[in-house]
Amino acid sequence: CGGPGKAVMTLAAASSLSQSRVAASAGDWSRAHSLAEQAIALGQSDAAKEAAHVARVLAAAASGPRAVLRVSARPAAAEVNKAYHRLCVRIHPDKNDDPHAAQAFAALVAAR
């Protein structure tokens, strides 16, 4: 069984995820992404991963399409398509329950 250490870790993960959602609501996408990644590291699973993907895309949207897609400076069409489809699966509003998934998906479509 997990014991008290696991309970503390789960509580910390839930706290990080909650703080991530507050930062996202305020539009602080870099902080939201950082806190969601922290929640994942502390053991929070699906909800934290969904929040992290959405926050990362929205944080990168201000830097331009290459930052959103995480592609090289002069990407080949295949590289762009692969990155786009990989992110579509992760942040599409039908697959991702994060409240900002639609906004992140719109940023992804614009980056393509």
mmCIF file of C-alpha atoms in Angstrom:
data_model
loop_
_atom_site.group_PDB
_atom_site.id
_atom_site.type_symbol
_atom_site.label_atom_id
_atom_site.label_comp_id
_atom_site.label_asym_id
_atom_site.label_seq_id
_atom_site.Cartn_x
_atom_site.Cartn_y
_atom_site.Cartn_z
ATOM 1 C CA CYS A 1 0.000 0.000 0.000
ATOM 2 C CA GLY A 2 0.992 3.598 -0.439
ATOM 3 C CA GLY A 3 1.163 4.772 3.159
ATOM 4 C CA PRO A 4 1.272 8.384 4.344
ATOM 5 C CA GLY A 5 4.043 9.383 1.927
ATOM 6 C CA LYS A 6 1.872 8.585 -1.061
ATOM 7 C CA ALA A 7 -1.054 10.537 0.417
ATOM 8 C CA VAL A 8 1.148 13.616 0.866
ATOM 9 C CA MET A 9 2.464 13.263 -2.691
ATOM 10 C CA THR A 10 -1.074 12.939 -4.057
ATOM 11 C CA LEU A 11 -2.177 15.986 -2.085
ATOM 12 C CA ALA A 12 0.800 17.981 -3.397
ATOM 13 C CA ALA A 13 0.014 16.857 -6.952
ATOM 14 C CA ALA A 14 -3.627 17.886 -6.578
ATOM 15 C CA SER A 15 -2.513 21.245 -5.187
ATOM 16 C CA SER A 16 -0.153 21.798 -8.134
ATOM 17 C CA LEU A 17 -2.909 20.915 -10.600
ATOM 18 C CA SER A 18 -5.317 23.274 -8.842
ATOM 19 C CA GLN A 19 -2.746 26.092 -8.928
ATOM 20 C CA SER A 20 -2.154 25.333 -12.611
ATOM 21 C CA ARG A 21 -5.838 25.810 -13.347
ATOM 22 C CA VAL A 22 -5.862 29.128 -11.450
ATOM 23 C CA ALA A 23 -2.830 30.336 -13.444
ATOM 24 C CA ALA A 24 -4.518 29.230 -16.681
ATOM 25 C CA SER A 25 -7.674 31.146 -15.798
ATOM 26 C CA ALA A 26 -5.509 34.228 -15.281
ATOM 27 C CA GLY A 27 -3.850 33.691 -18.660
ATOM 28 C CA ASP A 28 -0.409 32.914 -17.169
ATOM 29 C CA TRP A 29 0.279 29.973 -19.474
ATOM 30 C CA SER A 30 3.962 29.567 -18.636
ATOM 31 C CA ARG A 31 3.178 29.183 -14.944
ATOM 32 C CA ALA A 32 0.205 26.944 -15.705
ATOM 33 C CA HIS A 33 2.420 24.660 -17.779
ATOM 34 C CA SER A 34 5.116 24.550 -15.101
ATOM 35 C CA LEU A 35 2.619 23.674 -12.358
ATOM 36 C CA ALA A 36 0.919 21.023 -14.495
ATOM 37 C CA GLU A 37 4.311 19.420 -15.193
ATOM 38 C CA GLN A 38 4.987 19.486 -11.450
ATOM 39 C CA ALA A 39 1.658 17.732 -10.810
ATOM 40 C CA ILE A 40 2.633 15.031 -13.303
ATOM 41 C CA ALA A 41 5.990 14.544 -11.573
ATOM 42 C CA LEU A 42 4.198 14.201 -8.236
ATOM 43 C CA GLY A 43 1.938 11.462 -9.531
ATOM 44 C CA GLN A 44 -1.130 13.218 -10.921
ATOM 45 C CA SER A 45 -2.010 11.495 -14.160
ATOM 46 C CA ASP A 46 -4.500 12.232 -16.934
ATOM 47 C CA ALA A 47 -5.925 15.580 -15.827
ATOM 48 C CA ALA A 48 -2.441 16.998 -15.222
ATOM 49 C CA LYS A 49 -1.178 15.729 -18.570
ATOM 50 C CA GLU A 50 -4.141 17.287 -20.372
ATOM 51 C CA ALA A 51 -3.607 20.594 -18.569
ATOM 52 C CA ALA A 52 0.120 20.519 -19.329
ATOM 53 C CA HIS A 53 -0.408 20.000 -23.066
ATOM 54 C CA VAL A 54 -2.963 22.804 -23.272
ATOM 55 C CA ALA A 55 -0.883 25.231 -21.203
ATOM 56 C CA ARG A 56 2.276 24.488 -23.208
ATOM 57 C CA VAL A 57 0.541 25.197 -26.516
ATOM 58 C CA LEU A 58 -1.017 28.411 -25.241
ATOM 59 C CA ALA A 59 2.267 29.572 -23.694
ATOM 60 C CA ALA A 60 4.074 28.900 -26.975
ATOM 61 C CA ALA A 61 1.406 30.594 -29.116
ATOM 62 C CA ALA A 62 2.865 34.030 -28.352
ATOM 63 C CA SER A 63 6.260 32.902 -29.675
ATOM 64 C CA GLY A 64 4.969 31.788 -33.051
ATOM 65 C CA PRO A 65 3.997 28.682 -35.003
ATOM 66 C CA ARG A 66 7.341 26.891 -34.687
ATOM 67 C CA ALA A 67 7.186 27.160 -30.901
ATOM 68 C CA VAL A 68 3.661 25.739 -30.830
ATOM 69 C CA LEU A 69 4.564 22.796 -33.037
ATOM 70 C CA ARG A 70 8.072 22.376 -31.574
ATOM 71 C CA VAL A 71 9.696 22.066 -34.970
ATOM 72 C CA SER A 72 13.025 23.206 -36.376
ATOM 73 C CA ALA A 73 13.658 26.635 -37.895
ATOM 74 C CA ARG A 74 13.077 25.390 -41.450
ATOM 75 C CA PRO A 75 10.831 22.354 -41.027
ATOM 76 C CA ALA A 76 9.946 19.984 -43.833
ATOM 77 C CA ALA A 77 6.251 19.537 -44.541
ATOM 78 C CA ALA A 78 6.386 16.029 -43.080
ATOM 79 C CA GLU A 79 7.829 17.369 -39.807
ATOM 80 C CA VAL A 80 5.069 19.987 -39.536
ATOM 81 C CA ASN A 81 2.349 17.423 -40.283
ATOM 82 C CA LYS A 82 3.737 14.938 -37.753
ATOM 83 C CA ALA A 83 3.935 17.577 -35.005
ATOM 84 C CA TYR A 84 0.474 18.904 -35.849
ATOM 85 C CA HIS A 85 -1.194 15.482 -35.760
ATOM 86 C CA ARG A 86 0.621 14.509 -32.548
ATOM 87 C CA LEU A 87 -0.689 17.628 -30.811
ATOM 88 C CA CYS A 88 -4.175 17.288 -32.316
ATOM 89 C CA VAL A 89 -4.579 13.959 -30.569
ATOM 90 C CA ARG A 90 -3.478 15.476 -27.267
ATOM 91 C CA ILE A 91 -5.410 18.754 -27.195
ATOM 92 C CA HIS A 92 -8.515 18.287 -29.353
ATOM 93 C CA PRO A 93 -11.492 19.430 -27.249
ATOM 94 C CA ASP A 94 -13.264 16.107 -27.861
ATOM 95 C CA LYS A 95 -10.305 14.237 -26.336
ATOM 96 C CA ASN A 96 -9.048 16.731 -23.729
ATOM 97 C CA ASP A 97 -11.307 17.756 -20.845
ATOM 98 C CA ASP A 98 -9.296 20.853 -19.927
ATOM 99 C CA PRO A 99 -11.532 23.957 -20.033
ATOM 100 C CA HIS A 100 -9.012 25.754 -22.294
ATOM 101 C CA ALA A 101 -8.632 22.903 -24.803
ATOM 102 C CA ALA A 102 -10.693 24.673 -27.488
ATOM 103 C CA GLN A 103 -8.526 27.790 -27.202
ATOM 104 C CA ALA A 104 -5.349 25.686 -27.432
ATOM 105 C CA PHE A 105 -6.717 23.778 -30.405
ATOM 106 C CA ALA A 106 -7.462 27.061 -32.198
ATOM 107 C CA ALA A 107 -3.865 28.165 -31.562
ATOM 108 C CA LEU A 108 -2.631 24.852 -32.954
ATOM 109 C CA VAL A 109 -4.737 25.166 -36.111
ATOM 110 C CA ALA A 110 -3.459 28.713 -36.600
ATOM 111 C CA ALA A 111 0.145 27.487 -36.220
ATOM 112 C CA ARG A 112 -0.201 24.959 -38.992
#
